PDB file of C-alpha atoms in Angstrom:
ATOM      1  CA  GLY A   1     -16.604   0.696   8.590  1.00 44.00           C
ATOM      2  CA  LEU A   2     -17.282  -2.949   9.483  1.00 50.00           C
ATOM      3  CA  HIS A   3     -17.822  -2.364  13.206  1.00 51.00           C
ATOM      4  CA  SER A   4     -19.382   1.087  12.916  1.00 52.00           C
ATOM      5  CA  SER A   5     -22.781   1.546  14.543  1.00 49.00           C
ATOM      6  CA  TRP A   6     -23.487   4.437  12.170  1.00 53.00           C
ATOM      7  CA  VAL A   7     -24.228   4.555   8.464  1.00 57.00           C
ATOM      8  CA  THR A   8     -20.963   4.214   6.542  1.00 69.00           C
ATOM      9  CA  TRP A   9     -20.181   6.763   3.835  1.00 73.00           C
ATOM     10  CA  GLN A  10     -16.698   5.503   2.982  1.00 74.00           C
ATOM     11  CA  TYR A  11     -15.247   2.571   1.103  1.00 82.00           C
ATOM     12  CA  PRO A  12     -13.660  -0.055   3.391  1.00 80.00           C
ATOM     13  CA  THR A  13     -10.095   1.202   3.256  1.00 70.00           C
ATOM     14  CA  PRO A  14      -7.147   1.009   3.739  1.00 66.00           C
ATOM     15  CA  PHE A  15      -6.953  -1.604   1.026  1.00 71.00           C
ATOM     16  CA  PRO A  16      -4.119  -3.763   2.494  1.00 73.00           C
ATOM     17  CA  VAL A  17      -6.160  -4.501   5.650  1.00 80.00           C
ATOM     18  CA  TRP A  18      -8.702  -6.624   3.794  1.00 84.00           C
ATOM     19  CA  SER A  19      -6.665  -9.720   3.043  1.00 86.00           C
ATOM     20  CA  SER A  20      -8.431 -13.029   2.418  1.00 89.00           C
ATOM     21  CA  ALA A  21      -7.070 -14.302   5.738  1.00 92.00           C
ATOM     22  CA  ASN A  22      -8.496 -11.358   7.699  1.00 91.00           C
ATOM     23  CA  ILE A  23     -11.873 -11.676   5.990  1.00 91.00           C
ATOM     24  CA  THR A  24     -11.963 -15.399   6.826  1.00 94.00           C
ATOM     25  CA  VAL A  25     -11.247 -14.689  10.498  1.00 94.00           C
ATOM     26  CA  LEU A  26     -14.004 -12.088  10.659  1.00 93.00           C
ATOM     27  CA  ARG A  27     -16.445 -14.412   8.891  1.00 94.00           C
ATOM     28  CA  ASN A  28     -15.769 -17.155  11.445  1.00 96.00           C
ATOM     29  CA  ASP A  29     -16.204 -14.681  14.308  1.00 94.00           C
ATOM     30  CA  ILE A  30     -19.530 -13.473  12.952  1.00 94.00           C
ATOM     31  CA  ASN A  31     -20.806 -17.037  12.406  1.00 95.00           C
ATOM     32  CA  GLN A  32     -19.877 -17.911  15.980  1.00 95.00           C
ATOM     33  CA  ALA A  33     -21.667 -14.799  17.228  1.00 94.00           C
ATOM     34  CA  LEU A  34     -24.813 -15.752  15.295  1.00 94.00           C
ATOM     35  CA  ALA A  35     -24.779 -19.188  16.945  1.00 95.00           C
ATOM     36  CA  LEU A  36     -24.772 -17.567  20.406  1.00 95.00           C
ATOM     37  CA  VAL A  37     -27.947 -15.486  20.094  1.00 94.00           C
ATOM     38  CA  PRO A  38     -31.590 -16.469  19.480  1.00 95.00           C
ATOM     39  CA  VAL A  39     -32.845 -16.323  15.911  1.00 94.00           C
ATOM     40  CA  GLY A  40     -35.248 -13.405  15.525  1.00 93.00           C
ATOM     41  CA  SER A  41     -33.799 -11.437  18.440  1.00 94.00           C
ATOM     42  CA  ALA A  42     -32.566  -7.852  18.142  1.00 92.00           C
ATOM     43  CA  GLU A  43     -29.037  -9.081  18.794  1.00 93.00           C
ATOM     44  CA  TYR A  44     -29.320 -11.618  15.973  1.00 93.00           C
ATOM     45  CA  ALA A  45     -30.432  -8.845  13.610  1.00 92.00           C
ATOM     46  CA  ARG A  46     -27.492  -6.661  14.670  1.00 90.00           C
ATOM     47  CA  VAL A  47     -24.936  -9.423  14.092  1.00 92.00           C
ATOM     48  CA  SER A  48     -26.624 -10.295  10.778  1.00 92.00           C
ATOM     49  CA  GLU A  49     -26.076  -6.711   9.695  1.00 90.00           C
ATOM     50  CA  GLN A  50     -22.387  -7.126  10.428  1.00 90.00           C
ATOM     51  CA  SER A  51     -22.444 -10.255   8.268  1.00 92.00           C
ATOM     52  CA  LEU A  52     -23.968  -8.209   5.444  1.00 92.00           C
ATOM     53  CA  MET A  53     -21.246  -5.580   5.915  1.00 90.00           C
ATOM     54  CA  LEU A  54     -18.610  -8.280   5.550  1.00 92.00           C
ATOM     55  CA  ASP A  55     -20.346  -9.464   2.362  1.00 94.00           C
ATOM     56  CA  TYR A  56     -19.994  -5.880   1.181  1.00 92.00           C
ATOM     57  CA  VAL A  57     -16.276  -5.811   2.043  1.00 91.00           C
ATOM     58  CA  THR A  58     -15.695  -9.110   0.232  1.00 94.00           C
ATOM     59  CA  ALA A  59     -17.526  -7.932  -2.892  1.00 95.00           C
ATOM     60  CA  TYR A  60     -15.606  -4.657  -2.728  1.00 93.00           C
ATOM     61  CA  MET A  61     -12.270  -6.484  -2.628  1.00 93.00           C
ATOM     62  CA  ASP A  62     -13.264  -8.814  -5.469  1.00 95.00           C
ATOM     63  CA  ALA A  63     -14.330  -5.905  -7.675  1.00 96.00           C
ATOM     64  CA  LYS A  64     -11.224  -3.835  -6.848  1.00 92.00           C
ATOM     65  CA  THR A  65      -8.956  -6.794  -7.570  1.00 93.00           C
ATOM     66  CA  ALA A  66     -10.669  -7.355 -10.914  1.00 97.00           C
ATOM     67  CA  LEU A  67     -10.381  -3.637 -11.696  1.00 96.00           C
ATOM     68  CA  ASN A  68      -6.660  -3.652 -10.976  1.00 94.00           C
ATOM     69  CA  THR A  69      -6.175  -6.811 -13.029  1.00 96.00           C
ATOM     70  CA  TYR A  70      -7.743  -5.170 -16.087  1.00 97.00           C
ATOM     71  CA  TRP A  71      -5.726  -1.988 -15.620  1.00 96.00           C
ATOM     72  CA  THR A  72      -2.610  -4.148 -15.508  1.00 95.00           C
ATOM     73  CA  THR A  73      -3.319  -6.378 -18.508  1.00 95.00           C
ATOM     74  CA  GLU A  74      -5.857  -4.269 -20.473  1.00 95.00           C
ATOM     75  CA  ALA A  75      -7.226  -7.611 -21.729  1.00 97.00           C
ATOM     76  CA  THR A  76     -10.843  -7.970 -22.918  1.00 97.00           C
ATOM     77  CA  ALA A  77     -11.418 -11.074 -20.771  1.00 98.00           C
ATOM     78  CA  ASP A  78     -10.313  -9.211 -17.644  1.00 98.00           C
ATOM     79  CA  LYS A  79     -12.609  -6.308 -18.531  1.00 98.00           C
ATOM     80  CA  THR A  80     -15.512  -8.758 -18.730  1.00 98.00           C
ATOM     81  CA  MET A  81     -14.550 -10.234 -15.353  1.00 98.00           C
ATOM     82  CA  TYR A  82     -14.486  -6.754 -13.821  1.00 98.00           C
ATOM     83  CA  THR A  83     -17.994  -6.059 -15.154  1.00 98.00           C
ATOM     84  CA  THR A  84     -19.235  -9.238 -13.463  1.00 98.00           C
ATOM     85  CA  LYS A  85     -17.538  -8.404 -10.161  1.00 98.00           C
ATOM     86  CA  ARG A  86     -18.817  -4.833 -10.310  1.00 98.00           C
ATOM     87  CA  GLN A  87     -22.398  -6.051 -10.708  1.00 98.00           C
ATOM     88  CA  ALA A  88     -21.951  -8.339  -7.685  1.00 98.00           C
ATOM     89  CA  PHE A  89     -20.533  -5.457  -5.643  1.00 96.00           C
ATOM     90  CA  MET A  90     -23.419  -3.153  -6.583  1.00 97.00           C
ATOM     91  CA  SER A  91     -25.920  -5.862  -5.620  1.00 97.00           C
ATOM     92  CA  VAL A  92     -24.439  -6.217  -2.130  1.00 96.00           C
ATOM     93  CA  TYR A  93     -24.074  -2.439  -1.802  1.00 94.00           C
ATOM     94  CA  ASN A  94     -27.780  -1.997  -2.622  1.00 95.00           C
ATOM     95  CA  GLN A  95     -28.706  -4.577   0.045  1.00 94.00           C
ATOM     96  CA  ALA A  96     -26.631  -2.727   2.631  1.00 91.00           C
ATOM     97  CA  SER A  97     -28.152   0.563   1.530  1.00 92.00           C
ATOM     98  CA  VAL A  98     -31.709  -0.783   1.943  1.00 91.00           C
ATOM     99  CA  HIS A  99     -30.799  -1.761   5.523  1.00 88.00           C
ATOM    100  CA  GLY A 100     -29.520   1.758   6.161  1.00 86.00           C
ATOM    101  CA  LEU A 101     -25.934   0.596   6.552  1.00 86.00           C
ATOM    102  CA  MET A 102     -24.365   2.269   3.514  1.00 86.00           C
ATOM    103  CA  SER A 103     -24.742   5.601   1.778  1.00 89.00           C
ATOM    104  CA  ILE A 104     -22.254   6.511  -0.942  1.00 89.00           C
ATOM    105  CA  ASP A 105     -23.156   9.176  -3.485  1.00 89.00           C
ATOM    106  CA  SER A 106     -23.417   8.186  -7.133  1.00 91.00           C
ATOM    107  CA  TYR A 107     -20.330  10.190  -8.147  1.00 90.00           C
ATOM    108  CA  ARG A 108     -18.079   8.322  -5.712  1.00 88.00           C
ATOM    109  CA  LEU A 109     -19.579   4.984  -6.709  1.00 92.00           C
ATOM    110  CA  GLU A 110     -18.813   5.700 -10.365  1.00 93.00           C
ATOM    111  CA  TYR A 111     -15.356   7.023  -9.538  1.00 89.00           C
ATOM    112  CA  GLY A 112     -14.513   3.956  -7.474  1.00 90.00           C
ATOM    113  CA  PHE A 113     -16.075   1.457  -9.868  1.00 94.00           C
ATOM    114  CA  PRO A 114     -16.413   3.036 -13.314  1.00 95.00           C
ATOM    115  CA  THR A 115     -19.114   1.749 -15.633  1.00 95.00           C
ATOM    116  CA  ASN A 116     -17.208   2.695 -18.763  1.00 93.00           C
ATOM    117  CA  LEU A 117     -13.891   1.090 -17.918  1.00 94.00           C
ATOM    118  CA  VAL A 118     -10.889   2.412 -19.834  1.00 94.00           C
ATOM    119  CA  PRO A 119      -7.106   1.973 -19.450  1.00 94.00           C
ATOM    120  CA  VAL A 120      -5.326   4.292 -17.034  1.00 94.00           C
ATOM    121  CA  ARG A 121      -3.767   7.148 -18.968  1.00 94.00           C
ATOM    122  CA  ALA A 122      -2.809  10.759 -18.219  1.00 97.00           C
ATOM    123  CA  SER A 123      -1.898  13.874 -20.148  1.00 97.00           C
ATOM    124  CA  MET A 124      -1.020  17.487 -19.447  1.00 98.00           C
ATOM    125  CA  THR A 125      -0.635  20.650 -21.479  1.00 98.00           C
ATOM    126  CA  VAL A 126       1.965  23.110 -20.140  1.00 98.00           C
ATOM    127  CA  ARG A 127       2.203  26.711 -21.306  1.00 97.00           C
ATOM    128  CA  LYS A 128       5.553  28.432 -21.558  1.00 97.00           C
ATOM    129  CA  SER A 129       6.492  30.943 -18.888  1.00 96.00           C
ATOM    130  CA  ALA A 130       8.065  34.258 -19.845  1.00 93.00           C
ATOM    131  CA  SER A 131      10.470  33.948 -16.927  1.00 93.00           C
ATOM    132  CA  ALA A 132      11.711  31.374 -14.448  1.00 95.00           C
ATOM    133  CA  PRO A 133       9.512  30.687 -11.394  1.00 96.00           C
ATOM    134  CA  ASN A 134      10.550  31.467  -7.842  1.00 95.00           C
ATOM    135  CA  LEU A 135      12.823  28.551  -6.894  1.00 96.00           C
ATOM    136  CA  ASP A 136      12.107  28.625  -3.153  1.00 95.00           C
ATOM    137  CA  PRO A 137      10.370  25.252  -2.638  1.00 95.00           C
ATOM    138  CA  LEU A 138       8.416  26.555   0.370  1.00 92.00           C
ATOM    139  CA  ASP A 139       7.060  29.657  -1.367  1.00 90.00           C
ATOM    140  CA  PHE A 140       3.339  29.114  -1.854  1.00 86.00           C
ATOM    141  CA  THR A 141       2.679  32.468  -3.552  1.00 92.00           C
ATOM    142  CA  GLU A 142       4.395  31.858  -6.916  1.00 95.00           C
ATOM    143  CA  PRO A 143       1.616  32.033  -9.579  1.00 95.00           C
ATOM    144  CA  LEU A 144       3.368  29.476 -11.789  1.00 96.00           C
ATOM    145  CA  TRP A 145       2.902  26.859  -9.050  1.00 96.00           C
ATOM    146  CA  ASN A 146      -0.827  27.543  -8.852  1.00 94.00           C
ATOM    147  CA  ILE A 147      -2.117  26.633 -12.315  1.00 96.00           C
ATOM    148  CA  PRO A 148      -4.704  23.822 -11.971  1.00 97.00           C
ATOM    149  CA  SER A 149      -4.186  22.426 -15.497  1.00 97.00           C
ATOM    150  CA  GLN A 150      -0.447  22.081 -14.786  1.00 98.00           C
ATOM    151  CA  THR A 151      -0.893  20.453 -11.387  1.00 98.00           C
ATOM    152  CA  VAL A 152      -1.051  16.789 -10.407  1.00 97.00           C
ATOM    153  CA  VAL A 153      -3.410  17.069  -7.450  1.00 94.00           C
ATOM    154  CA  TRP A 154      -2.800  13.638  -5.944  1.00 93.00           C
ATOM    155  CA  PHE A 155      -0.277  10.922  -6.725  1.00 96.00           C
ATOM    156  CA  LYS A 156      -1.523   7.323  -6.816  1.00 94.00           C
ATOM    157  CA  ASP A 157      -0.198   4.045  -5.521  1.00 91.00           C
ATOM    158  CA  GLU A 158       0.652   1.103  -7.778  1.00 90.00           C
ATOM    159  CA  LYS A 159      -3.015   0.056  -7.928  1.00 87.00           C
ATOM    160  CA  ASN A 160      -4.239   3.533  -8.928  1.00 89.00           C
ATOM    161  CA  TYR A 161      -5.644   4.252  -5.460  1.00 85.00           C
ATOM    162  CA  ASP A 162      -5.066   7.332  -3.320  1.00 83.00           C
ATOM    163  CA  PRO A 163      -2.179   6.623  -0.929  1.00 86.00           C
ATOM    164  CA  TYR A 164      -0.987   8.370   2.209  1.00 88.00           C
ATOM    165  CA  PRO A 165       0.740  10.762   2.709  1.00 93.00           C
ATOM    166  CA  ILE A 166      -0.432  13.179   0.014  1.00 95.00           C
ATOM    167  CA  THR A 167       1.921  14.133  -2.816  1.00 97.00           C
ATOM    168  CA  GLN A 168       1.334  16.842  -5.418  1.00 97.00           C
ATOM    169  CA  ALA A 169       3.381  18.154  -8.344  1.00 98.00           C
ATOM    170  CA  MET A 170       3.349  21.280 -10.501  1.00 98.00           C
ATOM    171  CA  VAL A 171       4.996  21.730 -13.910  1.00 98.00           C
ATOM    172  CA  THR A 172       6.149  24.786 -15.872  1.00 98.00           C
ATOM    173  CA  TYR A 173       8.875  25.614 -18.399  1.00 98.00           C
ATOM    174  CA  ASP A 174      10.722  28.373 -20.240  1.00 97.00           C
ATOM    175  CA  ASP A 175      13.080  28.481 -23.199  1.00 97.00           C
ATOM    176  CA  SER A 176      15.954  27.008 -21.196  1.00 96.00           C
ATOM    177  CA  ASN A 177      14.534  24.688 -18.538  1.00 97.00           C
ATOM    178  CA  LEU A 178      11.786  22.381 -17.403  1.00 98.00           C
ATOM    179  CA  TYR A 179      10.708  23.024 -13.791  1.00 98.00           C
ATOM    180  CA  VAL A 180       8.857  20.568 -11.559  1.00 98.00           C
ATOM    181  CA  ARG A 181       7.815  21.336  -8.008  1.00 98.00           C
ATOM    182  CA  TYR A 182       6.918  18.465  -5.663  1.00 98.00           C
ATOM    183  CA  VAL A 183       4.861  19.017  -2.513  1.00 97.00           C
ATOM    184  CA  CYS A 184       5.386  16.049  -0.193  1.00 97.00           C
ATOM    185  CA  ARG A 185       3.071  16.118   2.820  1.00 95.00           C
ATOM    186  CA  GLU A 186       4.469  14.263   5.817  1.00 95.00           C
ATOM    187  CA  SER A 187       2.958  13.953   9.301  1.00 91.00           C
ATOM    188  CA  ASN A 188       6.084  12.272  10.691  1.00 92.00           C
ATOM    189  CA  MET A 189       8.860  14.659   9.708  1.00 93.00           C
ATOM    190  CA  GLY A 190      11.209  13.252  12.337  1.00 92.00           C
ATOM    191  CA  SER A 191      11.266   9.884  10.553  1.00 94.00           C
ATOM    192  CA  VAL A 192      12.004  11.179   7.051  1.00 95.00           C
ATOM    193  CA  ARG A 193      15.039   9.286   5.745  1.00 96.00           C
ATOM    194  CA  ALA A 194      17.773  11.470   4.215  1.00 96.00           C
ATOM    195  CA  LEU A 195      21.041   9.537   4.530  1.00 97.00           C
ATOM    196  CA  VAL A 196      22.440   9.927   1.015  1.00 97.00           C
ATOM    197  CA  THR A 197      24.535  13.089   0.680  1.00 97.00           C
ATOM    198  CA  GLN A 198      26.752  12.275  -2.327  1.00 95.00           C
ATOM    199  CA  ARG A 199      25.612  13.047  -5.866  1.00 94.00           C
ATOM    200  CA  ASP A 200      24.583   9.942  -7.806  1.00 95.00           C
ATOM    201  CA  GLY A 201      24.333   7.929  -4.582  1.00 96.00           C
ATOM    202  CA  ASN A 202      21.448   5.519  -4.038  1.00 96.00           C
ATOM    203  CA  VAL A 203      18.925   8.304  -3.454  1.00 97.00           C
ATOM    204  CA  TRP A 204      15.977   5.945  -4.067  1.00 97.00           C
ATOM    205  CA  THR A 205      16.565   4.375  -0.633  1.00 96.00           C
ATOM    206  CA  ASP A 206      15.726   7.739   1.003  1.00 97.00           C
ATOM    207  CA  ASP A 207      12.470   9.668   1.065  1.00 97.00           C
ATOM    208  CA  CYS A 208      12.781  11.172  -2.382  1.00 98.00           C
ATOM    209  CA  VAL A 209      11.062  12.161  -5.607  1.00 98.00           C
ATOM    210  CA  ARG A 210      11.816  11.059  -9.138  1.00 98.00           C
ATOM    211  CA  LEU A 211      11.126  12.623 -12.519  1.00 98.00           C
ATOM    212  CA  SER A 212      11.272  10.244 -15.493  1.00 98.00           C
ATOM    213  CA  ILE A 213      11.359  11.539 -19.063  1.00 98.00           C
ATOM    214  CA  TYR A 214      11.305   9.324 -22.141  1.00 98.00           C
ATOM    215  CA  ARG A 215      12.719  10.674 -25.383  1.00 96.00           C
ATOM    216  CA  SER A 216      13.567   7.787 -27.669  1.00 94.00           C
ATOM    217  CA  PRO A 217      15.916   6.018 -27.424  1.00 96.00           C
ATOM    218  CA  TYR A 218      16.645   7.278 -23.908  1.00 97.00           C
ATOM    219  CA  ARG A 219      14.833   7.305 -20.585  1.00 98.00           C
ATOM    220  CA  TYR A 220      16.123   9.976 -18.218  1.00 97.00           C
ATOM    221  CA  ASP A 221      15.535   9.635 -14.462  1.00 98.00           C
ATOM    222  CA  PHE A 222      16.171  12.523 -12.071  1.00 98.00           C
ATOM    223  CA  TYR A 223      16.067  11.834  -8.318  1.00 98.00           C
ATOM    224  CA  VAL A 224      16.076  14.296  -5.408  1.00 98.00           C
ATOM    225  CA  ASN A 225      15.870  13.455  -1.704  1.00 97.00           C
ATOM    226  CA  SER A 226      14.475  15.723   1.023  1.00 96.00           C
ATOM    227  CA  ILE A 227      17.825  17.443   1.599  1.00 97.00           C
ATOM    228  CA  GLY A 228      18.493  18.095  -2.073  1.00 96.00           C
ATOM    229  CA  THR A 229      20.906  15.268  -2.934  1.00 97.00           C
ATOM    230  CA  VAL A 230      20.485  14.385  -6.604  1.00 97.00           C
ATOM    231  CA  ARG A 231      21.001  11.404  -8.858  1.00 96.00           C
ATOM    232  CA  ASP A 232      20.562  11.348 -12.625  1.00 96.00           C
ATOM    233  CA  GLU A 233      20.436   8.356 -14.933  1.00 96.00           C
ATOM    234  CA  ARG A 234      20.135   7.739 -18.642  1.00 97.00           C
ATOM    235  CA  ASN A 235      18.708   4.314 -19.407  1.00 97.00           C
ATOM    236  CA  GLY A 236      19.643   3.317 -15.870  1.00 95.00           C
ATOM    237  CA  SER A 237      23.261   4.499 -15.981  1.00 95.00           C
ATOM    238  CA  VAL A 238      24.750   7.411 -14.016  1.00 93.00           C
ATOM    239  CA  SER A 239      27.886   7.585 -16.179  1.00 91.00           C
ATOM    240  CA  TRP A 240      26.485  10.201 -18.573  1.00 89.00           C
ATOM    241  CA  ASN A 241      26.688  12.964 -15.895  1.00 82.00           C
ATOM    242  CA  ALA A 242      24.094  15.530 -16.888  1.00 88.00           C
ATOM    243  CA  SER A 243      24.333  18.969 -15.286  1.00 87.00           C
ATOM    244  CA  TRP A 244      21.247  20.256 -13.466  1.00 94.00           C
ATOM    245  CA  ASN A 245      20.064  21.646 -10.133  1.00 93.00           C
ATOM    246  CA  ALA A 246      17.470  20.851  -7.501  1.00 95.00           C
ATOM    247  CA  TYR A 247      16.230  22.872  -4.549  1.00 96.00           C
ATOM    248  CA  ALA A 248      14.789  21.257  -1.407  1.00 96.00           C
ATOM    249  CA  GLY A 249      13.099  22.717   1.645  1.00 94.00           C
ATOM    250  CA  THR A 250      11.380  21.290   4.714  1.00 93.00           C
ATOM    251  CA  SER A 251       8.656  22.635   6.975  1.00 91.00           C
ATOM    252  CA  ASP A 252       7.385  21.196  10.237  1.00 89.00           C
ATOM    253  CA  MET A 253       5.046  24.016  11.135  1.00 83.00           C
ATOM    254  CA  LEU A 254       1.520  23.126  12.209  1.00 80.00           C
ATOM    255  CA  GLY A 255      -0.518  22.629   9.068  1.00 82.00           C
ATOM    256  CA  GLN A 256       2.575  22.675   6.851  1.00 86.00           C
ATOM    257  CA  ARG A 257       4.307  19.415   7.734  1.00 93.00           C
ATOM    258  CA  GLU A 258       6.003  18.676   4.467  1.00 95.00           C
ATOM    259  CA  TRP A 259       9.182  18.679   2.436  1.00 97.00           C
ATOM    260  CA  ASP A 260       9.183  20.211  -1.015  1.00 97.00           C
ATOM    261  CA  VAL A 261      11.503  20.020  -4.009  1.00 98.00           C
ATOM    262  CA  ILE A 262      11.936  22.052  -7.159  1.00 98.00           C
ATOM    263  CA  ALA A 263      13.855  20.284  -9.918  1.00 97.00           C
ATOM    264  CA  LYS A 264      15.283  22.488 -12.647  1.00 97.00           C
ATOM    265  CA  ILE A 265      16.134  20.399 -15.713  1.00 97.00           C
ATOM    266  CA  PRO A 266      17.899  22.195 -18.596  1.00 97.00           C
ATOM    267  CA  TRP A 267      16.553  21.087 -21.948  1.00 97.00           C
ATOM    268  CA  ILE A 268      20.142  20.504 -23.008  1.00 95.00           C
ATOM    269  CA  ALA A 269      20.443  17.854 -20.266  1.00 95.00           C
ATOM    270  CA  ILE A 270      18.101  15.624 -22.268  1.00 96.00           C
ATOM    271  CA  GLY A 271      19.700  16.449 -25.601  1.00 94.00           C
ATOM    272  CA  LEU A 272      17.437  19.320 -26.651  1.00 96.00           C
ATOM    273  CA  ALA A 273      18.455  22.808 -27.790  1.00 96.00           C
ATOM    274  CA  SER A 274      14.945  24.186 -27.192  1.00 96.00           C
ATOM    275  CA  PRO A 275      11.616  23.098 -25.659  1.00 97.00           C
ATOM    276  CA  PRO A 276      10.011  20.103 -27.395  1.00 97.00           C
ATOM    277  CA  GLY A 277       6.462  19.834 -28.640  1.00 97.00           C
ATOM    278  CA  THR A 278       5.717  16.716 -26.564  1.00 98.00           C
ATOM    279  CA  LEU A 279       7.392  14.359 -24.118  1.00 98.00           C
ATOM    280  CA  LYS A 280       6.484  11.176 -22.276  1.00 98.00           C
ATOM    281  CA  MET A 281       6.866  11.816 -18.542  1.00 98.00           C
ATOM    282  CA  ASN A 282       6.122  10.274 -15.177  1.00 98.00           C
ATOM    283  CA  MET A 283       6.711  11.344 -11.592  1.00 98.00           C
ATOM    284  CA  TYR A 284       7.170   9.289  -8.443  1.00 98.00           C
ATOM    285  CA  ARG A 285       7.703   9.638  -4.707  1.00 98.00           C
ATOM    286  CA  ASN A 286       9.373   7.067  -2.474  1.00 98.00           C
ATOM    287  CA  VAL A 287       7.989   7.068   1.100  1.00 97.00           C
ATOM    288  CA  THR A 288       9.865   5.371   3.946  1.00 96.00           C
ATOM    289  CA  THR A 289       7.832   6.656   6.896  1.00 95.00           C
ATOM    290  CA  THR A 290       4.660   4.555   6.569  1.00 90.00           C
ATOM    291  CA  GLY A 291       5.818   1.085   5.511  1.00 79.00           C
ATOM    292  CA  VAL A 292       2.718   0.755   3.285  1.00 77.00           C
ATOM    293  CA  THR A 293       2.606   1.374  -0.501  1.00 76.00           C
ATOM    294  CA  PRO A 294       5.969   3.169  -0.419  1.00 92.00           C
ATOM    295  CA  VAL A 295       6.069   4.173  -4.103  1.00 96.00           C
ATOM    296  CA  GLN A 296       3.609   6.771  -5.346  1.00 97.00           C
ATOM    297  CA  HIS A 297       3.059   7.545  -9.032  1.00 97.00           C
ATOM    298  CA  TRP A 298       1.610  10.289 -11.198  1.00 98.00           C
ATOM    299  CA  VAL A 299       0.547   7.525 -13.592  1.00 97.00           C
ATOM    300  CA  PRO A 300       0.695   3.961 -12.224  1.00 96.00           C
ATOM    301  CA  THR A 301       2.716   1.697 -14.508  1.00 95.00           C
ATOM    302  CA  PHE A 302       1.193  -1.512 -13.032  1.00 94.00           C
ATOM    303  CA  GLY A 303       4.600  -3.125 -12.924  1.00 92.00           C
ATOM    304  CA  SER A 304       8.055  -1.800 -13.700  1.00 95.00           C
ATOM    305  CA  LEU A 305       8.541   1.937 -13.137  1.00 96.00           C
ATOM    306  CA  THR A 306      10.454   1.953 -16.427  1.00 95.00           C
ATOM    307  CA  ASN A 307       7.374   1.024 -18.476  1.00 96.00           C
ATOM    308  CA  THR A 308       7.475   4.143 -20.643  1.00 97.00           C
ATOM    309  CA  ALA A 309       4.346   3.103 -22.559  1.00 95.00           C
ATOM    310  CA  ARG A 310       2.330   4.025 -19.447  1.00 96.00           C
ATOM    311  CA  PHE A 311       3.979   7.456 -19.009  1.00 98.00           C
ATOM    312  CA  ALA A 312       1.843  10.585 -19.387  1.00 98.00           C
ATOM    313  CA  ASP A 313       1.773  12.563 -22.634  1.00 98.00           C
ATOM    314  CA  VAL A 314       2.916  16.119 -21.912  1.00 98.00           C
ATOM    315  CA  THR A 315       2.423  18.851 -24.524  1.00 98.00           C
ATOM    316  CA  PHE A 316       4.413  22.088 -24.367  1.00 98.00           C
ATOM    317  CA  THR A 317       2.696  25.115 -25.878  1.00 97.00           C
ATOM    318  CA  LEU A 318       3.296  28.850 -26.107  1.00 94.00           C
TER     319      LEU A 318
END
């Protein structure tokens, strides 16, 4: 958006581009450009607008950093700092808007920089299915995979921002099993890493998904890569050897470039004879094809992926 000659409707993403070093370089470039043109000229006004856009980017980064800091610590002092940085961002945004450089609707402004800041939490209520879902990962017609309240529409990165490529997940269950379907969009299917073929191998080094369930005193982690190789851990150990199945499928058709997984977890695998009332759960995807923000989360843990306190609360109902 910085060099656009049109009104900008988007936030200045991707986030990793706007490092302090890059902003400093751009600021020096703009100051040099201002020194080369007459004050009051049309060219001076145009370059000045770019300076204002960089002010906007800087305020955006400051506010986003403060937002992430609060989400990480949940400390009152960091919440106060975020409020200050948000006010500064809105001030610069309003200046850019007056000059016709920015136009972001109020919903997206509030979504990106919430006024009523609260910790990042998630929950889901899942209704029991009378029968098992279709276990073909590439079948898009199964009704149990099309229930909005049981769908995670978009995974997040570690800072609670929307990463690329898109990942979705759907959850259902019956008397015997928990079922999770992952939809992993991927524009570069030829680069998907799937080297681990042995059960309980280091699947996390591949493009894979992970389901984490916490049921005190144990955390269970179930991994599946894009070719269906699985790994299961209990409190980080693979020696417990749970029995379960996963189904993987890939598609490289135009408009369907993705690999999908269905994980079928018997309740008995996590020490249950029947479905529970509630569980703490989280879901992840490891991405090797982009090199940027490789780990995606259902609920960001803002640190260790084993931070079960940040897992989502999932309720299982009839």
